[in-house]
Amino acid sequence: MRHPIVLVPSCSHQIGLHPYYAAQHKYVDAVVKGAACTPVIVPALGEALDIDALLDMADGVMLTGSPSNVHASLYGQDVRDPSLPQDRARDATTLPLIRAALKRGVPLMAICRGFQEVNVALGGTLHQAVHDVPGMNDHRESKGEALDVQYAAAHKVVLQAGGMLARLLQGQSEINVNSLHGQGIDELAPGLQIEAVAEDGLVEAYSVIDARFALAVQWHPEWQVASNPVSMRLFTAFGDACRAHRDRIP
Ligand SMILES: N[C@@H](CCC(=O)NCCCC(=O)O)C(=O)O
């Protein structure tokens, strides 16, 4: 039996003189090590992509994080800080893909930027600088530190009792998570169910109501996934949903 195929939309990065379609190793590796699925990196080609053809062959979609921000115009705002990285090619690829995948019931797992993209794709908005919102904490990483410091547990999140995440984590009420983001959920889109919140009240995880499996988290479960039991539960559940989709009777 073939492994389920998981689409991993790329970012568009400039490396030297050339633009690249790129996806970080840790996300692609987590699809294999955590979900036991086969990753397929999708170039950020936007409307040039045949999304239906991609979803015809896909058993899941995983949206990665990225230092770039979802363009604020996509949720009706002006860009607050133009010096921060953007990736319009990725936006033009992921937002239509998210809507199409959810419409078809393709399992979806979204991480960090991906978490923000799903909210925007479904009509929600973002804080462009969480740390400048009165009463909110600074959720950014210390960029000058080593990666194992940047991705270390930074704060706790309280799980929604009776929610999908609480069930997946067998009734745990809170977990410690890493935190590498300057933006965050402001208005939650219709049809989303909060699954976890940070100590300052920021939404840190949600699921899509009525979806068989659509889970989005602001933190990074892909980081050293195999050595983190909580992350392994999330990726295993995603992989199981992809296997069920692969074996569905059309
Ligand atoms: N740019 C957005 C999303 C942040 C994000 O995805 N961080 C991860 C970057 C590195 C990695 O991919 O692990 C924001 O700042 O909120």
PDB file of C-alpha atoms and ligand atoms in Angstrom:
ATOM      1  CA  MET A   1       0.000   0.000   0.000  1.00  0.00           C
ATOM      2  CA  ARG A   2       1.481   3.353  -1.022  1.00  0.00           C
ATOM      3  CA  HIS A   3       2.151   5.979   1.609  1.00  0.00           C
ATOM      4  CA  PRO A   4      -0.297   8.895   1.632  1.00  0.00           C
ATOM      5  CA  ILE A   5       0.835  11.932  -0.365  1.00  0.00           C
ATOM      6  CA  VAL A   6       0.998  15.229   1.553  1.00  0.00           C
ATOM      7  CA  LEU A   7       1.293  18.496  -0.383  1.00  0.00           C
ATOM      8  CA  VAL A   8       3.746  20.953   1.175  1.00  0.00           C
ATOM      9  CA  PRO A   9       3.417  24.396  -0.460  1.00  0.00           C
ATOM     10  CA  SER A  10       6.811  26.093  -0.819  1.00  0.00           C
ATOM     11  CA  CYS A  11       7.937  29.605  -0.071  1.00  0.00           C
ATOM     12  CA  SER A  12       9.509  31.828  -2.714  1.00  0.00           C
ATOM     13  CA  HIS A  13      12.991  32.855  -1.536  1.00  0.00           C
ATOM     14  CA  GLN A  14      15.767  34.868  -3.185  1.00  0.00           C
ATOM     15  CA  ILE A  15      19.085  33.025  -2.756  1.00  0.00           C
ATOM     16  CA  GLY A  16      21.922  34.990  -4.290  1.00  0.00           C
ATOM     17  CA  LEU A  17      20.886  36.174  -7.751  1.00  0.00           C
ATOM     18  CA  HIS A  18      18.159  33.576  -8.179  1.00  0.00           C
ATOM     19  CA  PRO A  19      14.638  33.122  -6.780  1.00  0.00           C
ATOM     20  CA  TYR A  20      13.953  29.636  -5.433  1.00  0.00           C
ATOM     21  CA  TYR A  21      10.871  27.671  -4.503  1.00  0.00           C
ATOM     22  CA  ALA A  22      11.930  26.439  -1.052  1.00  0.00           C
ATOM     23  CA  ALA A  23      10.694  24.375   1.884  1.00  0.00           C
ATOM     24  CA  GLN A  24      12.647  23.859   5.093  1.00  0.00           C
ATOM     25  CA  HIS A  25      13.975  20.388   5.849  1.00  0.00           C
ATOM     26  CA  LYS A  26      12.300  20.164   9.276  1.00  0.00           C
ATOM     27  CA  TYR A  27       8.784  20.466   7.839  1.00  0.00           C
ATOM     28  CA  VAL A  28       9.359  18.036   4.993  1.00  0.00           C
ATOM     29  CA  ASP A  29      11.164  15.610   7.341  1.00  0.00           C
ATOM     30  CA  ALA A  30       8.265  15.765   9.849  1.00  0.00           C
ATOM     31  CA  VAL A  31       5.806  14.578   7.171  1.00  0.00           C
ATOM     32  CA  VAL A  32       7.953  11.423   6.920  1.00  0.00           C
ATOM     33  CA  LYS A  33       9.133  10.969  10.542  1.00  0.00           C
ATOM     34  CA  GLY A  34       5.943  12.167  12.216  1.00  0.00           C
ATOM     35  CA  ALA A  35       3.074  11.380   9.860  1.00  0.00           C
ATOM     36  CA  ALA A  36       4.665   8.468   7.924  1.00  0.00           C
ATOM     37  CA  CYS A  37       3.512  10.069   4.676  1.00  0.00           C
ATOM     38  CA  THR A  38       5.225  11.058   1.427  1.00  0.00           C
ATOM     39  CA  PRO A  39       5.806  14.810   1.093  1.00  0.00           C
ATOM     40  CA  VAL A  40       5.434  16.534  -2.266  1.00  0.00           C
ATOM     41  CA  ILE A  41       6.691  20.130  -2.339  1.00  0.00           C
ATOM     42  CA  VAL A  42       4.400  22.377  -4.372  1.00  0.00           C
ATOM     43  CA  PRO A  43       6.033  25.393  -6.071  1.00  0.00           C
ATOM     44  CA  ALA A  44       4.479  28.766  -5.224  1.00  0.00           C
ATOM     45  CA  LEU A  45       3.071  29.251  -8.721  1.00  0.00           C
ATOM     46  CA  GLY A  46      -0.216  30.807  -7.639  1.00  0.00           C
ATOM     47  CA  GLU A  47      -2.972  30.766 -10.248  1.00  0.00           C
ATOM     48  CA  ALA A  48      -0.697  28.951 -12.712  1.00  0.00           C
ATOM     49  CA  LEU A  49      -1.185  25.817 -10.579  1.00  0.00           C
ATOM     50  CA  ASP A  50      -3.872  23.277 -11.399  1.00  0.00           C
ATOM     51  CA  ILE A  51      -5.083  22.952  -7.808  1.00  0.00           C
ATOM     52  CA  ASP A  52      -7.706  20.344  -8.698  1.00  0.00           C
ATOM     53  CA  ALA A  53      -5.056  18.115 -10.285  1.00  0.00           C
ATOM     54  CA  LEU A  54      -2.889  18.468  -7.175  1.00  0.00           C
ATOM     55  CA  LEU A  55      -5.750  17.637  -4.819  1.00  0.00           C
ATOM     56  CA  ASP A  56      -6.804  14.699  -6.997  1.00  0.00           C
ATOM     57  CA  MET A  57      -3.495  13.045  -6.093  1.00  0.00           C
ATOM     58  CA  ALA A  58      -3.218  14.354  -2.517  1.00  0.00           C
ATOM     59  CA  ASP A  59      -4.191  12.665   0.743  1.00  0.00           C
ATOM     60  CA  GLY A  60      -3.265  15.680   2.866  1.00  0.00           C
ATOM     61  CA  VAL A  61      -1.913  19.239   2.894  1.00  0.00           C
ATOM     62  CA  MET A  62       0.613  20.603   5.374  1.00  0.00           C
ATOM     63  CA  LEU A  63       1.201  24.364   5.529  1.00  0.00           C
ATOM     64  CA  THR A  64       4.606  25.323   6.900  1.00  0.00           C
ATOM     65  CA  GLY A  65       5.835  28.286   8.846  1.00  0.00           C
ATOM     66  CA  SER A  66       7.924  31.011   7.261  1.00  0.00           C
ATOM     67  CA  PRO A  67       9.623  34.260   8.317  1.00  0.00           C
ATOM     68  CA  SER A  68       7.432  36.028   5.730  1.00  0.00           C
ATOM     69  CA  ASN A  69       4.074  37.528   6.641  1.00  0.00           C
ATOM     70  CA  VAL A  70       0.703  36.998   4.994  1.00  0.00           C
ATOM     71  CA  HIS A  71       0.128  40.218   3.041  1.00  0.00           C
ATOM     72  CA  ALA A  72      -2.123  42.493   5.109  1.00  0.00           C
ATOM     73  CA  SER A  73      -4.203  43.478   2.072  1.00  0.00           C
ATOM     74  CA  LEU A  74      -5.598  39.929   2.139  1.00  0.00           C
ATOM     75  CA  TYR A  75      -7.415  40.761   5.357  1.00  0.00           C
ATOM     76  CA  GLY A  76      -8.249  44.370   4.449  1.00  0.00           C
ATOM     77  CA  GLN A  77      -5.368  46.217   6.064  1.00  0.00           C
ATOM     78  CA  ASP A  78      -2.342  48.215   4.965  1.00  0.00           C
ATOM     79  CA  VAL A  79       1.042  46.653   5.664  1.00  0.00           C
ATOM     80  CA  ARG A  80       2.144  48.087   9.008  1.00  0.00           C
ATOM     81  CA  ASP A  81       5.900  47.426   8.603  1.00  0.00           C
ATOM     82  CA  PRO A  82       7.020  47.076   4.943  1.00  0.00           C
ATOM     83  CA  SER A  83      10.533  46.176   6.118  1.00  0.00           C
ATOM     84  CA  LEU A  84       9.266  42.758   7.252  1.00  0.00           C
ATOM     85  CA  PRO A  85       9.446  39.947   4.662  1.00  0.00           C
ATOM     86  CA  GLN A  86       6.430  39.129   2.512  1.00  0.00           C
ATOM     87  CA  ASP A  87       5.772  36.317   0.022  1.00  0.00           C
ATOM     88  CA  ARG A  88       2.962  37.169  -2.369  1.00  0.00           C
ATOM     89  CA  ALA A  89       3.661  34.088  -4.484  1.00  0.00           C
ATOM     90  CA  ARG A  90       3.104  31.864  -1.483  1.00  0.00           C
ATOM     91  CA  ASP A  91      -0.074  33.761  -0.497  1.00  0.00           C
ATOM     92  CA  ALA A  92      -1.417  33.342  -4.035  1.00  0.00           C
ATOM     93  CA  THR A  93      -0.801  29.587  -3.788  1.00  0.00           C
ATOM     94  CA  THR A  94      -1.853  28.681  -0.248  1.00  0.00           C
ATOM     95  CA  LEU A  95      -5.061  30.653   0.175  1.00  0.00           C
ATOM     96  CA  PRO A  96      -6.858  29.080  -2.823  1.00  0.00           C
ATOM     97  CA  LEU A  97      -5.353  25.681  -1.954  1.00  0.00           C
ATOM     98  CA  ILE A  98      -6.668  25.910   1.622  1.00  0.00           C
ATOM     99  CA  ARG A  99     -10.208  26.692   0.468  1.00  0.00           C
ATOM    100  CA  ALA A 100     -10.170  23.926  -2.150  1.00  0.00           C
ATOM    101  CA  ALA A 101      -8.692  21.323   0.241  1.00  0.00           C
ATOM    102  CA  LEU A 102     -11.286  22.065   2.932  1.00  0.00           C
ATOM    103  CA  LYS A 103     -14.099  21.940   0.358  1.00  0.00           C
ATOM    104  CA  ARG A 104     -12.930  18.451  -0.668  1.00  0.00           C
ATOM    105  CA  GLY A 105     -12.337  17.234   2.880  1.00  0.00           C
ATOM    106  CA  VAL A 106      -8.586  16.757   2.338  1.00  0.00           C
ATOM    107  CA  PRO A 107      -6.868  16.568   5.761  1.00  0.00           C
ATOM    108  CA  LEU A 108      -5.040  19.779   6.638  1.00  0.00           C
ATOM    109  CA  MET A 109      -2.333  20.567   9.147  1.00  0.00           C
ATOM    110  CA  ALA A 110      -1.155  24.161   9.431  1.00  0.00           C
ATOM    111  CA  ILE A 111       1.859  25.490  11.332  1.00  0.00           C
ATOM    112  CA  CYS A 112       2.696  29.085  12.295  1.00  0.00           C
ATOM    113  CA  ARG A 113       2.423  31.064   9.038  1.00  0.00           C
ATOM    114  CA  GLY A 114       0.189  28.260   7.823  1.00  0.00           C
ATOM    115  CA  PHE A 115      -1.995  28.745  10.923  1.00  0.00           C
ATOM    116  CA  GLN A 116      -2.319  32.424  10.006  1.00  0.00           C
ATOM    117  CA  GLU A 117      -2.987  31.663   6.329  1.00  0.00           C
ATOM    118  CA  VAL A 118      -5.967  29.398   7.082  1.00  0.00           C
ATOM    119  CA  ASN A 119      -7.542  32.066   9.286  1.00  0.00           C
ATOM    120  CA  VAL A 120      -7.116  34.695   6.551  1.00  0.00           C
ATOM    121  CA  ALA A 121      -8.260  32.320   3.793  1.00  0.00           C
ATOM    122  CA  LEU A 122     -11.548  31.782   5.683  1.00  0.00           C
ATOM    123  CA  GLY A 123     -12.174  35.465   6.416  1.00  0.00           C
ATOM    124  CA  GLY A 124     -10.302  36.168   9.645  1.00  0.00           C
ATOM    125  CA  THR A 125      -7.726  38.861  10.430  1.00  0.00           C
ATOM    126  CA  LEU A 126      -4.292  39.068  12.062  1.00  0.00           C
ATOM    127  CA  HIS A 127      -2.529  41.279  14.555  1.00  0.00           C
ATOM    128  CA  GLN A 128       0.450  42.493  12.485  1.00  0.00           C
ATOM    129  CA  ALA A 129       2.531  43.003  15.638  1.00  0.00           C
ATOM    130  CA  VAL A 130       1.164  41.061  18.620  1.00  0.00           C
ATOM    131  CA  HIS A 131       3.805  42.599  20.913  1.00  0.00           C
ATOM    132  CA  ASP A 132       2.401  46.084  20.243  1.00  0.00           C
ATOM    133  CA  VAL A 133      -1.125  45.113  21.291  1.00  0.00           C
ATOM    134  CA  PRO A 134      -1.874  46.286  24.843  1.00  0.00           C
ATOM    135  CA  GLY A 135      -1.918  43.333  27.238  1.00  0.00           C
ATOM    136  CA  MET A 136      -0.324  40.902  24.801  1.00  0.00           C
ATOM    137  CA  ASN A 137       3.081  39.317  25.284  1.00  0.00           C
ATOM    138  CA  ASP A 138       5.995  39.273  22.837  1.00  0.00           C
ATOM    139  CA  HIS A 139       5.780  35.952  21.018  1.00  0.00           C
ATOM    140  CA  ARG A 140       8.876  36.465  18.876  1.00  0.00           C
ATOM    141  CA  GLU A 141      11.998  34.377  19.066  1.00  0.00           C
ATOM    142  CA  SER A 142      15.447  35.745  19.939  1.00  0.00           C
ATOM    143  CA  LYS A 143      16.786  35.691  16.375  1.00  0.00           C
ATOM    144  CA  GLY A 144      20.445  35.897  17.390  1.00  0.00           C
ATOM    145  CA  GLU A 145      20.259  32.734  19.480  1.00  0.00           C
ATOM    146  CA  ALA A 146      21.099  29.175  18.382  1.00  0.00           C
ATOM    147  CA  LEU A 147      18.171  27.263  16.858  1.00  0.00           C
ATOM    148  CA  ASP A 148      17.762  24.967  19.860  1.00  0.00           C
ATOM    149  CA  VAL A 149      17.286  28.099  21.971  1.00  0.00           C
ATOM    150  CA  GLN A 150      14.894  29.724  19.482  1.00  0.00           C
ATOM    151  CA  TYR A 151      12.754  26.573  19.307  1.00  0.00           C
ATOM    152  CA  ALA A 152      12.825  25.778  23.017  1.00  0.00           C
ATOM    153  CA  ALA A 153       9.559  25.838  24.974  1.00  0.00           C
ATOM    154  CA  ALA A 154       8.662  29.495  25.522  1.00  0.00           C
ATOM    155  CA  HIS A 155       5.225  29.556  27.131  1.00  0.00           C
ATOM    156  CA  LYS A 156       2.281  27.368  28.026  1.00  0.00           C
ATOM    157  CA  VAL A 157      -0.991  27.127  26.175  1.00  0.00           C
ATOM    158  CA  VAL A 158      -4.218  26.023  27.826  1.00  0.00           C
ATOM    159  CA  LEU A 159      -6.139  23.433  25.842  1.00  0.00           C
ATOM    160  CA  GLN A 160      -9.876  23.832  25.229  1.00  0.00           C
ATOM    161  CA  ALA A 161     -11.570  21.201  27.399  1.00  0.00           C
ATOM    162  CA  GLY A 162     -13.315  18.598  25.257  1.00  0.00           C
ATOM    163  CA  GLY A 163     -11.694  19.928  22.098  1.00  0.00           C
ATOM    164  CA  MET A 164      -9.885  18.036  19.352  1.00  0.00           C
ATOM    165  CA  LEU A 165      -6.451  18.915  20.712  1.00  0.00           C
ATOM    166  CA  ALA A 166      -7.379  17.906  24.269  1.00  0.00           C
ATOM    167  CA  ARG A 167      -8.672  14.595  22.918  1.00  0.00           C
ATOM    168  CA  LEU A 168      -5.536  14.018  20.840  1.00  0.00           C
ATOM    169  CA  LEU A 169      -3.408  14.781  23.904  1.00  0.00           C
ATOM    170  CA  GLN A 170      -5.503  12.491  26.085  1.00  0.00           C
ATOM    171  CA  GLY A 171      -7.013  15.051  28.372  1.00  0.00           C
ATOM    172  CA  GLN A 172      -3.912  17.164  29.052  1.00  0.00           C
ATOM    173  CA  SER A 173      -5.131  20.595  30.106  1.00  0.00           C
ATOM    174  CA  GLU A 174      -2.036  22.558  29.100  1.00  0.00           C
ATOM    175  CA  ILE A 175       1.238  22.083  27.216  1.00  0.00           C
ATOM    176  CA  ASN A 176       4.445  24.084  26.835  1.00  0.00           C
ATOM    177  CA  VAL A 177       5.152  25.272  23.304  1.00  0.00           C
ATOM    178  CA  ASN A 178       7.830  27.129  21.409  1.00  0.00           C
ATOM    179  CA  SER A 179       7.070  30.562  20.008  1.00  0.00           C
ATOM    180  CA  LEU A 180       8.533  32.200  16.875  1.00  0.00           C
ATOM    181  CA  HIS A 181       6.004  34.667  15.551  1.00  0.00           C
ATOM    182  CA  GLY A 182       5.388  38.396  15.513  1.00  0.00           C
ATOM    183  CA  GLN A 183       1.887  38.159  14.063  1.00  0.00           C
ATOM    184  CA  GLY A 184      -1.132  36.346  15.444  1.00  0.00           C
ATOM    185  CA  ILE A 185      -4.882  35.831  15.310  1.00  0.00           C
ATOM    186  CA  ASP A 186      -6.976  38.965  15.788  1.00  0.00           C
ATOM    187  CA  GLU A 187     -10.458  38.070  14.466  1.00  0.00           C
ATOM    188  CA  LEU A 188     -10.985  34.320  14.192  1.00  0.00           C
ATOM    189  CA  ALA A 189     -12.636  33.335  10.920  1.00  0.00           C
ATOM    190  CA  PRO A 190     -16.158  31.884  10.905  1.00  0.00           C
ATOM    191  CA  GLY A 191     -16.228  28.085  11.169  1.00  0.00           C
ATOM    192  CA  LEU A 192     -13.118  27.784  13.348  1.00  0.00           C
ATOM    193  CA  GLN A 193     -13.076  26.262  16.840  1.00  0.00           C
ATOM    194  CA  ILE A 194     -10.490  27.495  19.339  1.00  0.00           C
ATOM    195  CA  GLU A 195      -8.335  24.596  20.595  1.00  0.00           C
ATOM    196  CA  ALA A 196      -5.704  26.392  22.694  1.00  0.00           C
ATOM    197  CA  VAL A 197      -4.918  29.854  24.003  1.00  0.00           C
ATOM    198  CA  ALA A 198      -1.758  31.421  25.444  1.00  0.00           C
ATOM    199  CA  GLU A 199      -1.538  33.067  28.858  1.00  0.00           C
ATOM    200  CA  ASP A 200      -2.236  36.486  27.298  1.00  0.00           C
ATOM    201  CA  GLY A 201      -5.367  35.140  25.593  1.00  0.00           C
ATOM    202  CA  LEU A 202      -3.853  34.873  22.105  1.00  0.00           C
ATOM    203  CA  VAL A 203      -5.385  32.013  20.096  1.00  0.00           C
ATOM    204  CA  GLU A 204      -2.609  29.448  19.565  1.00  0.00           C
ATOM    205  CA  ALA A 205      -4.544  26.569  17.975  1.00  0.00           C
ATOM    206  CA  TYR A 206      -7.866  25.999  16.268  1.00  0.00           C
ATOM    207  CA  SER A 207      -9.657  23.340  14.269  1.00  0.00           C
ATOM    208  CA  VAL A 208     -12.069  23.711  11.368  1.00  0.00           C
ATOM    209  CA  ILE A 209     -15.592  22.816  12.475  1.00  0.00           C
ATOM    210  CA  ASP A 210     -17.151  20.039  10.307  1.00  0.00           C
ATOM    211  CA  ALA A 211     -13.765  19.063   8.810  1.00  0.00           C
ATOM    212  CA  ARG A 212     -12.722  15.448   9.303  1.00  0.00           C
ATOM    213  CA  PHE A 213      -9.197  16.654  10.134  1.00  0.00           C
ATOM    214  CA  ALA A 214      -8.102  20.286   9.933  1.00  0.00           C
ATOM    215  CA  LEU A 215      -5.832  21.418  12.760  1.00  0.00           C
ATOM    216  CA  ALA A 216      -3.783  24.620  12.895  1.00  0.00           C
ATOM    217  CA  VAL A 217      -1.213  25.530  15.521  1.00  0.00           C
ATOM    218  CA  GLN A 218       0.835  28.699  16.001  1.00  0.00           C
ATOM    219  CA  TRP A 219       3.808  26.850  17.462  1.00  0.00           C
ATOM    220  CA  HIS A 220       6.280  24.435  15.809  1.00  0.00           C
ATOM    221  CA  PRO A 221       5.582  20.730  16.348  1.00  0.00           C
ATOM    222  CA  GLU A 222       7.830  19.881  13.396  1.00  0.00           C
ATOM    223  CA  TRP A 223      10.886  20.928  15.424  1.00  0.00           C
ATOM    224  CA  GLN A 224      12.696  17.720  16.463  1.00  0.00           C
ATOM    225  CA  VAL A 225       9.339  15.993  16.025  1.00  0.00           C
ATOM    226  CA  ALA A 226      10.531  12.468  16.797  1.00  0.00           C
ATOM    227  CA  SER A 227      11.757  13.443  20.258  1.00  0.00           C
ATOM    228  CA  ASN A 228       8.592  15.290  21.302  1.00  0.00           C
ATOM    229  CA  PRO A 229       5.671  13.018  22.346  1.00  0.00           C
ATOM    230  CA  VAL A 230       3.100  15.808  21.960  1.00  0.00           C
ATOM    231  CA  SER A 231       4.325  16.633  18.463  1.00  0.00           C
ATOM    232  CA  MET A 232       4.326  12.972  17.523  1.00  0.00           C
ATOM    233  CA  ARG A 233       0.682  12.647  18.607  1.00  0.00           C
ATOM    234  CA  LEU A 234      -0.283  15.584  16.397  1.00  0.00           C
ATOM    235  CA  PHE A 235       1.616  14.355  13.349  1.00  0.00           C
ATOM    236  CA  THR A 236       0.476  10.748  13.855  1.00  0.00           C
ATOM    237  CA  ALA A 237      -3.151  11.888  14.004  1.00  0.00           C
ATOM    238  CA  PHE A 238      -2.607  13.917  10.828  1.00  0.00           C
ATOM    239  CA  GLY A 239      -0.979  10.910   9.139  1.00  0.00           C
ATOM    240  CA  ASP A 240      -3.859   8.657  10.209  1.00  0.00           C
ATOM    241  CA  ALA A 241      -6.332  11.143   8.696  1.00  0.00           C
ATOM    242  CA  CYS A 242      -4.312  11.116   5.463  1.00  0.00           C
ATOM    243  CA  ARG A 243      -4.357   7.305   5.429  1.00  0.00           C
ATOM    244  CA  ALA A 244      -8.130   7.316   5.899  1.00  0.00           C
ATOM    245  CA  HIS A 245      -8.456   9.804   3.034  1.00  0.00           C
ATOM    246  CA  ARG A 246      -6.227   7.622   0.828  1.00  0.00           C
ATOM    247  CA  ASP A 247      -8.424   4.591   1.582  1.00  0.00           C
ATOM    248  CA  ARG A 248     -11.749   6.371   1.222  1.00  0.00           C
ATOM    249  CA  ILE A 249     -14.290   4.968  -1.146  1.00  0.00           C
ATOM    250  CA  PRO A 250     -14.761   7.702  -3.761  1.00  0.00           C
TER     251      PRO A 250
HETATM  252  N1  LIG B   1       5.960  35.530   9.764  1.00  0.00           N
HETATM  253  C1  LIG B   1       4.835  35.149  10.591  1.00  0.00           C
HETATM  254  C2  LIG B   1       4.836  33.648  10.802  1.00  0.00           C
HETATM  255  C3  LIG B   1       5.964  33.216  11.679  1.00  0.00           C
HETATM  256  C4  LIG B   1       6.549  31.857  11.365  1.00  0.00           C
HETATM  257  O1  LIG B   1       6.039  31.070  10.580  1.00  0.00           O
HETATM  258  N2  LIG B   1       7.695  31.629  12.012  1.00  0.00           N
HETATM  259  C5  LIG B   1       8.523  30.512  11.709  1.00  0.00           C
HETATM  260  C6  LIG B   1       9.748  30.987  10.953  1.00  0.00           C
HETATM  261  C7  LIG B   1      10.865  29.984  10.884  1.00  0.00           C
HETATM  262  C8  LIG B   1      10.342  28.579  10.638  1.00  0.00           C
HETATM  263  O2  LIG B   1       9.753  28.354   9.569  1.00  0.00           O
HETATM  264  O3  LIG B   1      10.458  27.735  11.523  1.00  0.00           O
HETATM  265  C9  LIG B   1       4.907  35.876  11.943  1.00  0.00           C
HETATM  266  O4  LIG B   1       5.936  36.502  12.220  1.00  0.00           O
HETATM  267  O5  LIG B   1       3.938  35.781  12.717  1.00  0.00           O
END
